[in-house]
PDB file of N, CA, C and O in Angstrom:
ATOM      1  N   UNK S  29      11.078   2.565   2.441  1.00 84.00           N
ATOM      2  CA  UNK S  29       9.830   2.189   2.078  1.00 84.00           C
ATOM      3  C   UNK S  29       9.001   3.556   2.575  1.00 84.00           C
ATOM      4  O   UNK S  29       9.124   4.737   3.290  1.00 84.00           O
ATOM      5  N   UNK S  30       7.934   3.893   2.008  1.00 89.00           N
ATOM      6  CA  UNK S  30       6.952   4.796   2.171  1.00 89.00           C
ATOM      7  C   UNK S  30       5.779   4.340   3.056  1.00 89.00           C
ATOM      8  O   UNK S  30       5.459   3.387   2.387  1.00 89.00           O
ATOM      9  N   UNK S  31       5.240   5.274   4.057  1.00 94.00           N
ATOM     10  CA  UNK S  31       4.103   4.442   4.706  1.00 94.00           C
ATOM     11  C   UNK S  31       3.099   5.976   4.343  1.00 94.00           C
ATOM     12  O   UNK S  31       3.184   6.714   4.589  1.00 94.00           O
ATOM     13  N   UNK S  32       1.727   5.139   3.634  1.00 95.00           N
ATOM     14  CA  UNK S  32       0.706   5.971   3.786  1.00 95.00           C
ATOM     15  C   UNK S  32      -0.533   5.854   4.957  1.00 95.00           C
ATOM     16  O   UNK S  32      -0.606   4.493   5.199  1.00 95.00           O
ATOM     17  N   UNK S  33      -1.298   6.331   4.830  1.00 96.00           N
ATOM     18  CA  UNK S  33      -2.008   6.079   6.185  1.00 96.00           C
ATOM     19  C   UNK S  33      -3.754   6.191   5.698  1.00 96.00           C
ATOM     20  O   UNK S  33      -3.810   7.536   4.931  1.00 96.00           O
ATOM     21  N   UNK S  34      -4.693   5.571   5.792  1.00 96.00           N
ATOM     22  CA  UNK S  34      -6.283   5.527   5.250  1.00 96.00           C
ATOM     23  C   UNK S  34      -6.489   6.759   5.778  1.00 96.00           C
ATOM     24  O   UNK S  34      -7.141   7.408   5.311  1.00 96.00           O
ATOM     25  N   UNK S  35      -6.638   6.915   7.175  1.00 95.00           N
ATOM     26  CA  UNK S  35      -7.431   7.897   7.890  1.00 95.00           C
ATOM     27  C   UNK S  35      -7.005   9.373   7.602  1.00 95.00           C
ATOM     28  O   UNK S  35      -8.244  10.219   7.561  1.00 95.00           O
ATOM     29  N   UNK S  36      -6.268   9.314   6.646  1.00 96.00           N
ATOM     30  CA  UNK S  36      -5.294  10.637   6.550  1.00 96.00           C
ATOM     31  C   UNK S  36      -5.595  10.746   4.971  1.00 96.00           C
ATOM     32  O   UNK S  36      -5.420  12.118   4.315  1.00 96.00           O
ATOM     33  N   UNK S  37      -6.610   9.855   4.277  1.00 95.00           N
ATOM     34  CA  UNK S  37      -6.742  10.232   2.874  1.00 95.00           C
ATOM     35  C   UNK S  37      -5.534  10.408   1.886  1.00 95.00           C
ATOM     36  O   UNK S  37      -5.103  11.013   1.166  1.00 95.00           O
ATOM     37  N   UNK S  38      -4.276   9.655   2.480  1.00 96.00           N
ATOM     38  CA  UNK S  38      -2.589   9.780   2.143  1.00 96.00           C
ATOM     39  C   UNK S  38      -2.931   9.346   0.693  1.00 96.00           C
ATOM     40  O   UNK S  38      -3.459   8.398   0.252  1.00 96.00           O
ATOM     41  N   UNK S  39      -1.762  10.253  -0.264  1.00 95.00           N
ATOM     42  CA  UNK S  39      -1.535   9.729  -1.383  1.00 95.00           C
ATOM     43  C   UNK S  39      -0.262   9.504  -1.873  1.00 95.00           C
ATOM     44  O   UNK S  39       0.298  10.524  -1.079  1.00 95.00           O
ATOM     45  N   UNK S  40       0.264   9.185  -3.377  1.00 94.00           N
ATOM     46  CA  UNK S  40       1.567   9.736  -3.249  1.00 94.00           C
ATOM     47  C   UNK S  40       1.742  10.249  -4.235  1.00 94.00           C
ATOM     48  O   UNK S  40       0.884  10.327  -5.397  1.00 94.00           O
ATOM     49  N   UNK S  41       2.936  11.366  -4.737  1.00 95.00           N
ATOM     50  CA  UNK S  41       3.130  12.173  -5.990  1.00 95.00           C
ATOM     51  C   UNK S  41       4.044  11.969  -6.363  1.00 95.00           C
ATOM     52  O   UNK S  41       5.356  12.225  -5.487  1.00 95.00           O
ATOM     53  N   UNK S  42       4.609  11.276  -7.020  1.00 93.00           N
ATOM     54  CA  UNK S  42       6.107  10.951  -7.416  1.00 93.00           C
ATOM     55  C   UNK S  42       6.135  12.087  -8.547  1.00 93.00           C
ATOM     56  O   UNK S  42       5.417  12.532  -9.467  1.00 93.00           O
ATOM     57  N   UNK S  43       7.833  12.510  -8.563  1.00 93.00           N
ATOM     58  CA  UNK S  43       8.103  13.567  -9.133  1.00 93.00           C
ATOM     59  C   UNK S  43       9.521  13.262  -9.438  1.00 93.00           C
ATOM     60  O   UNK S  43      10.512  12.780  -9.414  1.00 93.00           O
ATOM     61  N   UNK S  44       9.758  13.601 -11.562  1.00 92.00           N
ATOM     62  CA  UNK S  44      10.611  13.350 -12.226  1.00 92.00           C
ATOM     63  C   UNK S  44      11.593  14.674 -12.184  1.00 92.00           C
ATOM     64  O   UNK S  44      11.511  15.511 -13.095  1.00 92.00           O
ATOM     65  N   UNK S  45      12.535  14.787 -11.649  1.00 91.00           N
ATOM     66  CA  UNK S  45      13.242  15.965 -11.876  1.00 91.00           C
ATOM     67  C   UNK S  45      14.130  15.861 -13.029  1.00 91.00           C
ATOM     68  O   UNK S  45      14.725  16.676 -13.804  1.00 91.00           O
ATOM     69  N   UNK S  46      13.946  15.005 -13.817  1.00 89.00           N
ATOM     70  CA  UNK S  46      15.232  14.429 -14.726  1.00 89.00           C
ATOM     71  C   UNK S  46      14.377  14.872 -15.875  1.00 89.00           C
ATOM     72  O   UNK S  46      13.433  14.561 -16.597  1.00 89.00           O
ATOM     73  N   UNK S  47      15.146  15.740 -17.075  1.00 89.00           N
ATOM     74  CA  UNK S  47      14.225  16.577 -17.832  1.00 89.00           C
ATOM     75  C   UNK S  47      14.385  15.889 -19.153  1.00 89.00           C
ATOM     76  O   UNK S  47      14.322  16.409 -20.287  1.00 89.00           O
ATOM     77  N   UNK S  48      15.664  14.956 -18.750  1.00 88.00           N
ATOM     78  CA  UNK S  48      16.087  14.267 -19.957  1.00 88.00           C
ATOM     79  C   UNK S  48      15.836  12.963 -20.374  1.00 88.00           C
ATOM     80  O   UNK S  48      15.323  11.951 -21.450  1.00 88.00           O
ATOM     81  N   UNK S  49      14.836  12.270 -19.397  1.00 87.00           N
ATOM     82  CA  UNK S  49      14.146  10.974 -19.227  1.00 87.00           C
ATOM     83  C   UNK S  49      12.655  10.828 -18.386  1.00 87.00           C
ATOM     84  O   UNK S  49      12.237  11.196 -17.590  1.00 87.00           O
ATOM     85  N   UNK S  50      12.471   9.928 -19.045  1.00 90.00           N
ATOM     86  CA  UNK S  50      10.876   9.039 -17.951  1.00 90.00           C
ATOM     87  C   UNK S  50      11.129   7.884 -17.775  1.00 90.00           C
ATOM     88  O   UNK S  50      11.822   7.660 -18.066  1.00 90.00           O
ATOM     89  N   UNK S  51      10.469   7.354 -16.936  1.00 91.00           N
ATOM     90  CA  UNK S  51      10.634   6.482 -16.194  1.00 91.00           C
ATOM     91  C   UNK S  51       8.633   6.177 -15.990  1.00 91.00           C
ATOM     92  O   UNK S  51       7.654   6.617 -16.231  1.00 91.00           O
ATOM     93  N   UNK S  52       8.821   4.507 -15.082  1.00 91.00           N
ATOM     94  CA  UNK S  52       7.380   4.010 -15.144  1.00 91.00           C
ATOM     95  C   UNK S  52       7.164   3.400 -13.971  1.00 91.00           C
ATOM     96  O   UNK S  52       8.457   2.583 -13.716  1.00 91.00           O
ATOM     97  N   UNK S  53       6.722   3.730 -12.809  1.00 92.00           N
ATOM     98  CA  UNK S  53       6.585   2.999 -11.518  1.00 92.00           C
ATOM     99  C   UNK S  53       5.200   2.095 -11.888  1.00 92.00           C
ATOM    100  O   UNK S  53       4.626   2.072 -12.092  1.00 92.00           O
ATOM    101  N   UNK S  54       5.738   0.513 -11.371  1.00 92.00           N
ATOM    102  CA  UNK S  54       4.831  -0.559 -11.988  1.00 92.00           C
ATOM    103  C   UNK S  54       4.591  -1.251 -10.493  1.00 92.00           C
ATOM    104  O   UNK S  54       5.732  -1.611  -9.750  1.00 92.00           O
ATOM    105  N   UNK S  55       3.490  -1.488  -9.997  1.00 93.00           N
ATOM    106  CA  UNK S  55       3.135  -2.350  -9.099  1.00 93.00           C
ATOM    107  C   UNK S  55       2.934  -3.740  -9.487  1.00 93.00           C
ATOM    108  O   UNK S  55       2.029  -3.756 -10.362  1.00 93.00           O
ATOM    109  N   UNK S  56       2.993  -4.797  -8.503  1.00 86.00           N
ATOM    110  CA  UNK S  56       2.644  -6.024  -9.017  1.00 86.00           C
ATOM    111  C   UNK S  56       1.000  -5.742  -8.621  1.00 86.00           C
ATOM    112  O   UNK S  56       0.602  -4.849  -8.188  1.00 86.00           O
ATOM    113  N   UNK S  57       0.678  -6.984  -9.000  1.00 84.00           N
ATOM    114  CA  UNK S  57      -0.901  -6.815  -8.932  1.00 84.00           C
ATOM    115  C   UNK S  57      -1.022  -7.863  -7.322  1.00 84.00           C
ATOM    116  O   UNK S  57      -0.672  -8.846  -6.697  1.00 84.00           O
ATOM    117  N   UNK S  58      -2.160  -7.050  -6.327  1.00 89.00           N
ATOM    118  CA  UNK S  58      -2.932  -5.728  -6.720  1.00 89.00           C
ATOM    119  C   UNK S  58      -2.181  -4.696  -6.129  1.00 89.00           C
ATOM    120  O   UNK S  58      -1.268  -4.512  -5.575  1.00 89.00           O
ATOM    121  N   UNK S  59      -2.603  -3.657  -6.833  1.00 93.00           N
ATOM    122  CA  UNK S  59      -1.918  -2.540  -6.554  1.00 93.00           C
ATOM    123  C   UNK S  59      -2.720  -1.518  -5.322  1.00 93.00           C
ATOM    124  O   UNK S  59      -3.826  -2.215  -4.755  1.00 93.00           O
ATOM    125  N   UNK S  60      -1.388  -0.886  -4.157  1.00 96.00           N
ATOM    126  CA  UNK S  60      -2.815  -0.171  -3.617  1.00 96.00           C
ATOM    127  C   UNK S  60      -3.069   0.740  -3.649  1.00 96.00           C
ATOM    128  O   UNK S  60      -3.423   1.338  -2.634  1.00 96.00           O
ATOM    129  N   UNK S  61      -3.459   1.459  -4.978  1.00 96.00           N
ATOM    130  CA  UNK S  61      -3.935   2.530  -4.909  1.00 96.00           C
ATOM    131  C   UNK S  61      -5.317   2.324  -6.387  1.00 96.00           C
ATOM    132  O   UNK S  61      -5.277   1.087  -6.952  1.00 96.00           O
ATOM    133  N   UNK S  62      -6.561   3.132  -6.187  1.00 94.00           N
ATOM    134  CA  UNK S  62      -7.279   2.905  -6.727  1.00 94.00           C
ATOM    135  C   UNK S  62      -6.998   3.487  -8.604  1.00 94.00           C
ATOM    136  O   UNK S  62      -7.855   2.806  -9.584  1.00 94.00           O
ATOM    137  N   UNK S  63      -5.903   4.062  -8.688  1.00 94.00           N
ATOM    138  CA  UNK S  63      -5.365   4.522 -10.137  1.00 94.00           C
ATOM    139  C   UNK S  63      -4.911   3.141 -11.022  1.00 94.00           C
ATOM    140  O   UNK S  63      -4.600   3.226 -12.351  1.00 94.00           O
ATOM    141  N   UNK S  64      -4.617   2.121 -10.445  1.00 93.00           N
ATOM    142  CA  UNK S  64      -4.100   1.378 -11.276  1.00 93.00           C
ATOM    143  C   UNK S  64      -2.549   0.575 -10.840  1.00 93.00           C
ATOM    144  O   UNK S  64      -1.997   1.306  -9.872  1.00 93.00           O
ATOM    145  N   UNK S  65      -2.123  -0.173 -11.419  1.00 95.00           N
ATOM    146  CA  UNK S  65      -0.563  -0.936 -11.138  1.00 95.00           C
ATOM    147  C   UNK S  65       0.387   0.111 -11.754  1.00 95.00           C
ATOM    148  O   UNK S  65       1.685  -0.126 -11.335  1.00 95.00           O
ATOM    149  N   UNK S  66       0.426   1.015 -12.975  1.00 95.00           N
ATOM    150  CA  UNK S  66       1.774   1.039 -13.621  1.00 95.00           C
ATOM    151  C   UNK S  66       0.878   3.010 -13.637  1.00 95.00           C
ATOM    152  O   UNK S  66      -0.238   3.307 -14.139  1.00 95.00           O
ATOM    153  N   UNK S  67       2.162   3.573 -13.112  1.00 96.00           N
ATOM    154  CA  UNK S  67       1.854   4.879 -13.071  1.00 96.00           C
ATOM    155  C   UNK S  67       3.247   5.792 -13.965  1.00 96.00           C
ATOM    156  O   UNK S  67       4.522   5.717 -13.576  1.00 96.00           O
ATOM    157  N   UNK S  68       3.010   6.130 -15.396  1.00 95.00           N
ATOM    158  CA  UNK S  68       4.066   6.904 -16.406  1.00 95.00           C
ATOM    159  C   UNK S  68       4.360   7.947 -15.773  1.00 95.00           C
ATOM    160  O   UNK S  68       3.726   8.790 -15.339  1.00 95.00           O
ATOM    161  N   UNK S  69       5.851   8.329 -15.676  1.00 93.00           N
ATOM    162  CA  UNK S  69       5.946   9.668 -14.974  1.00 93.00           C
ATOM    163  C   UNK S  69       7.086  10.290 -16.192  1.00 93.00           C
ATOM    164  O   UNK S  69       8.298   9.882 -16.337  1.00 93.00           O
ATOM    165  N   UNK S  70       6.547  11.209 -16.885  1.00 93.00           N
ATOM    166  CA  UNK S  70       6.947  12.032 -17.986  1.00 93.00           C
ATOM    167  C   UNK S  70       8.455  12.272 -17.526  1.00 93.00           C
ATOM    168  O   UNK S  70       8.585  12.933 -16.371  1.00 93.00           O
ATOM    169  N   UNK S  71       9.425  13.023 -18.927  1.00 92.00           N
ATOM    170  CA  UNK S  71      10.360  13.686 -18.599  1.00 92.00           C
ATOM    171  C   UNK S  71       9.987  15.472 -17.508  1.00 92.00           C
ATOM    172  O   UNK S  71       9.068  16.005 -18.212  1.00 92.00           O
ATOM    173  N   UNK S  72      10.656  15.568 -16.570  1.00 94.00           N
ATOM    174  CA  UNK S  72      10.191  16.222 -15.881  1.00 94.00           C
ATOM    175  C   UNK S  72       8.935  16.958 -15.229  1.00 94.00           C
ATOM    176  O   UNK S  72       8.363  18.008 -14.401  1.00 94.00           O
ATOM    177  N   UNK S  73       8.338  15.589 -14.851  1.00 96.00           N
ATOM    178  CA  UNK S  73       7.159  15.995 -14.628  1.00 96.00           C
ATOM    179  C   UNK S  73       6.321  15.305 -13.515  1.00 96.00           C
ATOM    180  O   UNK S  73       7.297  14.093 -12.377  1.00 96.00           O
ATOM    181  N   UNK S  74       5.357  15.073 -13.199  1.00 96.00           N
ATOM    182  CA  UNK S  74       5.213  14.801 -11.857  1.00 96.00           C
ATOM    183  C   UNK S  74       3.652  13.486 -11.874  1.00 96.00           C
ATOM    184  O   UNK S  74       3.050  13.625 -13.061  1.00 96.00           O
ATOM    185  N   UNK S  75       3.433  12.658 -11.424  1.00 96.00           N
ATOM    186  CA  UNK S  75       1.704  11.533 -11.125  1.00 96.00           C
ATOM    187  C   UNK S  75       1.609  11.413  -9.898  1.00 96.00           C
ATOM    188  O   UNK S  75       2.112  11.073  -8.942  1.00 96.00           O
ATOM    189  N   UNK S  76       0.659  11.057  -9.911  1.00 96.00           N
ATOM    190  CA  UNK S  76      -0.234  11.283  -8.441  1.00 96.00           C
ATOM    191  C   UNK S  76      -0.768   9.467  -8.450  1.00 96.00           C
ATOM    192  O   UNK S  76      -1.202   9.101  -9.574  1.00 96.00           O
ATOM    193  N   UNK S  77      -0.884   8.887  -7.211  1.00 95.00           N
ATOM    194  CA  UNK S  77      -1.152   7.837  -7.206  1.00 95.00           C
ATOM    195  C   UNK S  77      -2.633   7.344  -7.220  1.00 95.00           C
ATOM    196  O   UNK S  77      -3.174   6.136  -7.269  1.00 95.00           O
ATOM    197  N   UNK S  78      -3.820   8.677  -6.579  1.00 95.00           N
ATOM    198  CA  UNK S  78      -5.066   8.363  -6.504  1.00 95.00           C
ATOM    199  C   UNK S  78      -5.017   7.909  -5.323  1.00 95.00           C
ATOM    200  O   UNK S  78      -4.117   7.667  -4.215  1.00 95.00           O
ATOM    201  N   UNK S  79      -6.321   7.685  -5.031  1.00 96.00           N
ATOM    202  CA  UNK S  79      -6.277   7.111  -3.078  1.00 96.00           C
ATOM    203  C   UNK S  79      -6.183   6.034  -3.113  1.00 96.00           C
ATOM    204  O   UNK S  79      -6.120   4.897  -4.070  1.00 96.00           O
ATOM    205  N   UNK S  80      -6.024   5.377  -1.731  1.00 96.00           N
ATOM    206  CA  UNK S  80      -5.513   3.739  -1.520  1.00 96.00           C
ATOM    207  C   UNK S  80      -6.926   3.063  -2.102  1.00 96.00           C
ATOM    208  O   UNK S  80      -8.010   3.547  -1.566  1.00 96.00           O
ATOM    209  N   UNK S  81      -6.705   1.642  -2.446  1.00 95.00           N
ATOM    210  CA  UNK S  81      -7.821   1.085  -2.793  1.00 95.00           C
ATOM    211  C   UNK S  81      -8.736   0.458  -1.638  1.00 95.00           C
ATOM    212  O   UNK S  81      -7.762   0.294  -0.598  1.00 95.00           O
ATOM    213  N   UNK S  82      -9.652   0.081  -1.439  1.00 94.00           N
ATOM    214  CA  UNK S  82     -10.231  -0.791  -0.856  1.00 94.00           C
ATOM    215  C   UNK S  82      -9.671  -1.977  -0.061  1.00 94.00           C
ATOM    216  O   UNK S  82      -9.679  -1.996   0.826  1.00 94.00           O
ATOM    217  N   UNK S  83      -8.844  -3.003  -1.359  1.00 92.00           N
ATOM    218  CA  UNK S  83      -8.327  -4.182  -0.585  1.00 92.00           C
ATOM    219  C   UNK S  83      -6.902  -3.478   0.401  1.00 92.00           C
ATOM    220  O   UNK S  83      -6.435  -4.121   0.749  1.00 92.00           O
ATOM    221  N   UNK S  84      -6.603  -2.593  -0.400  1.00 94.00           N
ATOM    222  CA  UNK S  84      -5.333  -2.197   0.388  1.00 94.00           C
ATOM    223  C   UNK S  84      -5.650  -1.467   1.641  1.00 94.00           C
ATOM    224  O   UNK S  84      -5.277  -2.066   2.978  1.00 94.00           O
ATOM    225  N   UNK S  85      -6.768  -1.192   1.960  1.00 95.00           N
ATOM    226  CA  UNK S  85      -7.397  -0.599   3.151  1.00 95.00           C
ATOM    227  C   UNK S  85      -7.765  -1.506   3.978  1.00 95.00           C
ATOM    228  O   UNK S  85      -7.640  -1.547   5.204  1.00 95.00           O
ATOM    229  N   UNK S  86      -8.486  -2.538   3.653  1.00 94.00           N
ATOM    230  CA  UNK S  86      -8.634  -3.429   4.725  1.00 94.00           C
ATOM    231  C   UNK S  86      -7.633  -4.099   5.024  1.00 94.00           C
ATOM    232  O   UNK S  86      -7.570  -4.775   6.246  1.00 94.00           O
ATOM    233  N   UNK S  87      -6.257  -4.402   4.646  1.00 93.00           N
ATOM    234  CA  UNK S  87      -5.121  -4.582   5.127  1.00 93.00           C
ATOM    235  C   UNK S  87      -4.704  -3.890   6.354  1.00 93.00           C
ATOM    236  O   UNK S  87      -3.316  -4.258   6.524  1.00 93.00           O
ATOM    237  N   UNK S  88      -5.058  -2.958   6.063  1.00 93.00           N
ATOM    238  CA  UNK S  88      -4.076  -1.657   6.900  1.00 93.00           C
ATOM    239  C   UNK S  88      -3.958  -2.089   8.244  1.00 93.00           C
ATOM    240  O   UNK S  88      -4.808  -2.564   9.088  1.00 93.00           O
ATOM    241  N   UNK S  89      -2.675  -2.014   8.933  1.00 91.00           N
ATOM    242  CA  UNK S  89      -2.137  -2.113   9.833  1.00 91.00           C
ATOM    243  C   UNK S  89      -1.260  -3.474  10.025  1.00 91.00           C
ATOM    244  O   UNK S  89      -1.165  -3.804  11.006  1.00 91.00           O
ATOM    245  N   UNK S  90      -2.286  -4.406   9.396  1.00 92.00           N
ATOM    246  CA  UNK S  90      -1.269  -5.875   9.397  1.00 92.00           C
ATOM    247  C   UNK S  90      -0.194  -5.993   8.674  1.00 92.00           C
ATOM    248  O   UNK S  90       0.959  -5.076   8.103  1.00 92.00           O
ATOM    249  N   UNK S  91       0.946  -7.023   9.280  1.00 88.00           N
ATOM    250  CA  UNK S  91       2.510  -6.672   9.349  1.00 88.00           C
ATOM    251  C   UNK S  91       2.402  -7.074   8.066  1.00 88.00           C
ATOM    252  O   UNK S  91       3.660  -6.667   7.425  1.00 88.00           O
ATOM    253  N   UNK S  92       1.787  -7.764   6.981  1.00 87.00           N
ATOM    254  CA  UNK S  92       2.324  -8.059   5.598  1.00 87.00           C
ATOM    255  C   UNK S  92       1.309  -6.907   4.747  1.00 87.00           C
ATOM    256  O   UNK S  92       1.434  -7.033   3.734  1.00 87.00           O
ATOM    257  N   UNK S  93       1.023  -5.697   5.157  1.00 91.00           N
ATOM    258  CA  UNK S  93       0.041  -4.859   4.202  1.00 91.00           C
ATOM    259  C   UNK S  93       1.115  -4.077   3.585  1.00 91.00           C
ATOM    260  O   UNK S  93       1.673  -2.904   4.006  1.00 91.00           O
ATOM    261  N   UNK S  94       2.075  -4.393   3.045  1.00 93.00           N
ATOM    262  CA  UNK S  94       3.091  -3.638   1.824  1.00 93.00           C
ATOM    263  C   UNK S  94       2.690  -4.082   0.466  1.00 93.00           C
ATOM    264  O   UNK S  94       2.707  -5.182   0.405  1.00 93.00           O
ATOM    265  N   UNK S  95       3.188  -3.350  -0.151  1.00 94.00           N
ATOM    266  CA  UNK S  95       3.136  -3.504  -1.590  1.00 94.00           C
ATOM    267  C   UNK S  95       4.129  -3.269  -2.556  1.00 94.00           C
ATOM    268  O   UNK S  95       5.302  -2.163  -2.515  1.00 94.00           O
ATOM    269  N   UNK S  96       5.066  -3.927  -2.928  1.00 92.00           N
ATOM    270  CA  UNK S  96       6.655  -3.674  -3.726  1.00 92.00           C
ATOM    271  C   UNK S  96       6.354  -2.940  -5.321  1.00 92.00           C
ATOM    272  O   UNK S  96       4.931  -3.205  -6.067  1.00 92.00           O
ATOM    273  N   UNK S  97       7.069  -2.592  -5.900  1.00 91.00           N
ATOM    274  CA  UNK S  97       6.748  -1.129  -6.790  1.00 91.00           C
ATOM    275  C   UNK S  97       8.526  -1.273  -7.425  1.00 91.00           C
ATOM    276  O   UNK S  97       9.344  -1.531  -6.548  1.00 91.00           O
ATOM    277  N   UNK S  98       8.342  -1.279  -8.701  1.00 88.00           N
ATOM    278  CA  UNK S  98       9.774  -0.942  -9.547  1.00 88.00           C
ATOM    279  C   UNK S  98       9.440   0.435 -10.175  1.00 88.00           C
ATOM    280  O   UNK S  98       8.396   0.673 -10.429  1.00 88.00           O
ATOM    281  N   UNK S  99      11.003   0.869 -10.227  1.00 88.00           N
ATOM    282  CA  UNK S  99      10.713   1.768 -11.347  1.00 88.00           C
ATOM    283  C   UNK S  99      12.291   1.671 -12.399  1.00 88.00           C
ATOM    284  O   UNK S  99      12.608   1.494 -12.242  1.00 88.00           O
ATOM    285  N   UNK S 100      10.729   1.597 -13.590  1.00 87.00           N
ATOM    286  CA  UNK S 100      12.140   1.287 -14.631  1.00 87.00           C
ATOM    287  C   UNK S 100      11.872   2.580 -15.624  1.00 87.00           C
ATOM    288  O   UNK S 100      11.254   3.423 -15.874  1.00 87.00           O
ATOM    289  N   UNK S 101      13.383   2.684 -16.338  1.00 84.00           N
ATOM    290  CA  UNK S 101      13.403   3.824 -16.921  1.00 84.00           C
ATOM    291  C   UNK S 101      15.219   3.879 -17.522  1.00 84.00           C
ATOM    292  O   UNK S 101      15.670   2.713 -16.659  1.00 84.00           O
ATOM    293  N   UNK S 102      15.782   4.636 -17.476  1.00 74.00           N
ATOM    294  CA  UNK S 102      17.050   4.583 -18.241  1.00 74.00           C
ATOM    295  C   UNK S 102      17.666   5.001 -16.912  1.00 74.00           C
ATOM    296  O   UNK S 102      18.924   3.885 -17.068  1.00 74.00           O
ATOM    297  N   UNK S 103      17.554   4.783 -15.674  1.00 67.00           N
ATOM    298  CA  UNK S 103      18.411   5.376 -14.728  1.00 67.00           C
ATOM    299  C   UNK S 103      17.624   4.473 -13.826  1.00 67.00           C
ATOM    300  O   UNK S 103      17.520   4.635 -12.587  1.00 67.00           O
ATOM    301  N   UNK S 104      16.997   3.313 -14.125  1.00 61.00           N
ATOM    302  CA  UNK S 104      15.702   2.648 -12.896  1.00 61.00           C
ATOM    303  C   UNK S 104      16.241   2.172 -12.007  1.00 61.00           C
ATOM    304  O   UNK S 104      17.189   1.810 -11.892  1.00 61.00           O
ATOM    305  N   UNK S 105      15.404   2.372 -11.011  1.00 66.00           N
ATOM    306  CA  UNK S 105      16.134   1.251  -9.288  1.00 66.00           C
ATOM    307  C   UNK S 105      14.820   1.183  -8.680  1.00 66.00           C
ATOM    308  O   UNK S 105      13.533   1.072  -8.721  1.00 66.00           O
ATOM    309  N   UNK S 106      15.168   0.781  -7.576  1.00 61.00           N
ATOM    310  CA  UNK S 106      14.252   0.418  -6.940  1.00 61.00           C
ATOM    311  C   UNK S 106      14.494   0.679  -5.117  1.00 61.00           C
ATOM    312  O   UNK S 106      14.364   0.142  -4.357  1.00 61.00           O
ATOM    313  N   UNK S 107      14.829   1.953  -5.323  1.00 62.00           N
ATOM    314  CA  UNK S 107      15.211   2.612  -4.183  1.00 62.00           C
ATOM    315  C   UNK S 107      14.334   2.387  -2.950  1.00 62.00           C
ATOM    316  O   UNK S 107      14.525   2.733  -1.567  1.00 62.00           O
ATOM    317  N   UNK S 108      12.870   2.931  -3.079  1.00 64.00           N
ATOM    318  CA  UNK S 108      11.951   2.388  -2.508  1.00 64.00           C
ATOM    319  C   UNK S 108      10.931   1.547  -2.332  1.00 64.00           C
ATOM    320  O   UNK S 108       9.759   1.761  -3.329  1.00 64.00           O
ATOM    321  N   UNK S 109      11.042   0.276  -2.250  1.00 77.00           N
ATOM    322  CA  UNK S 109      10.729  -1.009  -3.127  1.00 77.00           C
ATOM    323  C   UNK S 109       9.148  -1.389  -2.344  1.00 77.00           C
ATOM    324  O   UNK S 109       8.881  -2.329  -2.754  1.00 77.00           O
ATOM    325  N   UNK S 110       8.595  -0.681  -1.323  1.00 84.00           N
ATOM    326  CA  UNK S 110       7.222  -1.043  -0.990  1.00 84.00           C
ATOM    327  C   UNK S 110       6.842   0.481  -0.474  1.00 84.00           C
ATOM    328  O   UNK S 110       7.337   1.397   0.190  1.00 84.00           O
ATOM    329  N   UNK S 111       5.384   0.046  -0.747  1.00 88.00           N
ATOM    330  CA  UNK S 111       4.517   1.245   0.202  1.00 88.00           C
ATOM    331  C   UNK S 111       3.735   0.301   1.545  1.00 88.00           C
ATOM    332  O   UNK S 111       3.248  -0.547   0.942  1.00 88.00           O
ATOM    333  N   UNK S 112       3.698   1.053   2.363  1.00 87.00           N
ATOM    334  CA  UNK S 112       3.167   0.430   3.546  1.00 87.00           C
ATOM    335  C   UNK S 112       2.156   1.077   3.771  1.00 87.00           C
ATOM    336  O   UNK S 112       2.018   2.194   4.112  1.00 87.00           O
ATOM    337  N   UNK S 113       0.755   0.525   4.381  1.00 89.00           N
ATOM    338  CA  UNK S 113      -0.605   0.836   3.894  1.00 89.00           C
ATOM    339  C   UNK S 113      -0.824   0.405   6.017  1.00 89.00           C
ATOM    340  O   UNK S 113      -1.089  -0.152   6.375  1.00 89.00           O
ATOM    341  N   UNK S 114      -1.005   1.883   6.508  1.00 91.00           N
ATOM    342  CA  UNK S 114      -1.558   1.927   7.994  1.00 91.00           C
ATOM    343  C   UNK S 114      -3.196   2.459   7.647  1.00 91.00           C
ATOM    344  O   UNK S 114      -3.654   3.080   7.239  1.00 91.00           O
ATOM    345  N   UNK S 115      -3.563   2.156   9.038  1.00 91.00           N
ATOM    346  CA  UNK S 115      -5.094   2.438   9.188  1.00 91.00           C
ATOM    347  C   UNK S 115      -5.318   3.732   9.357  1.00 91.00           C
ATOM    348  O   UNK S 115      -4.695   4.630   9.372  1.00 91.00           O
TER     349      UNK S 115
END
């Protein structure tokens, strides 16, 4: 899992080292980020999550304040299945 802190203004930057395939990161609803639920990750590129959403910030530090996501693409997997939000 990835742990983000509201107080630090944390964001996620996903990086695709694969120059031959693109991927898509998708969160269920709600997303923990202001930029939405879907993050297209181009071949050899990167994408930022944007800031932590107000709904995710409100649950920060609670036991169930985590958000599952999937990575889809030719080699898609779910190695980091959730983002945990802390105050």
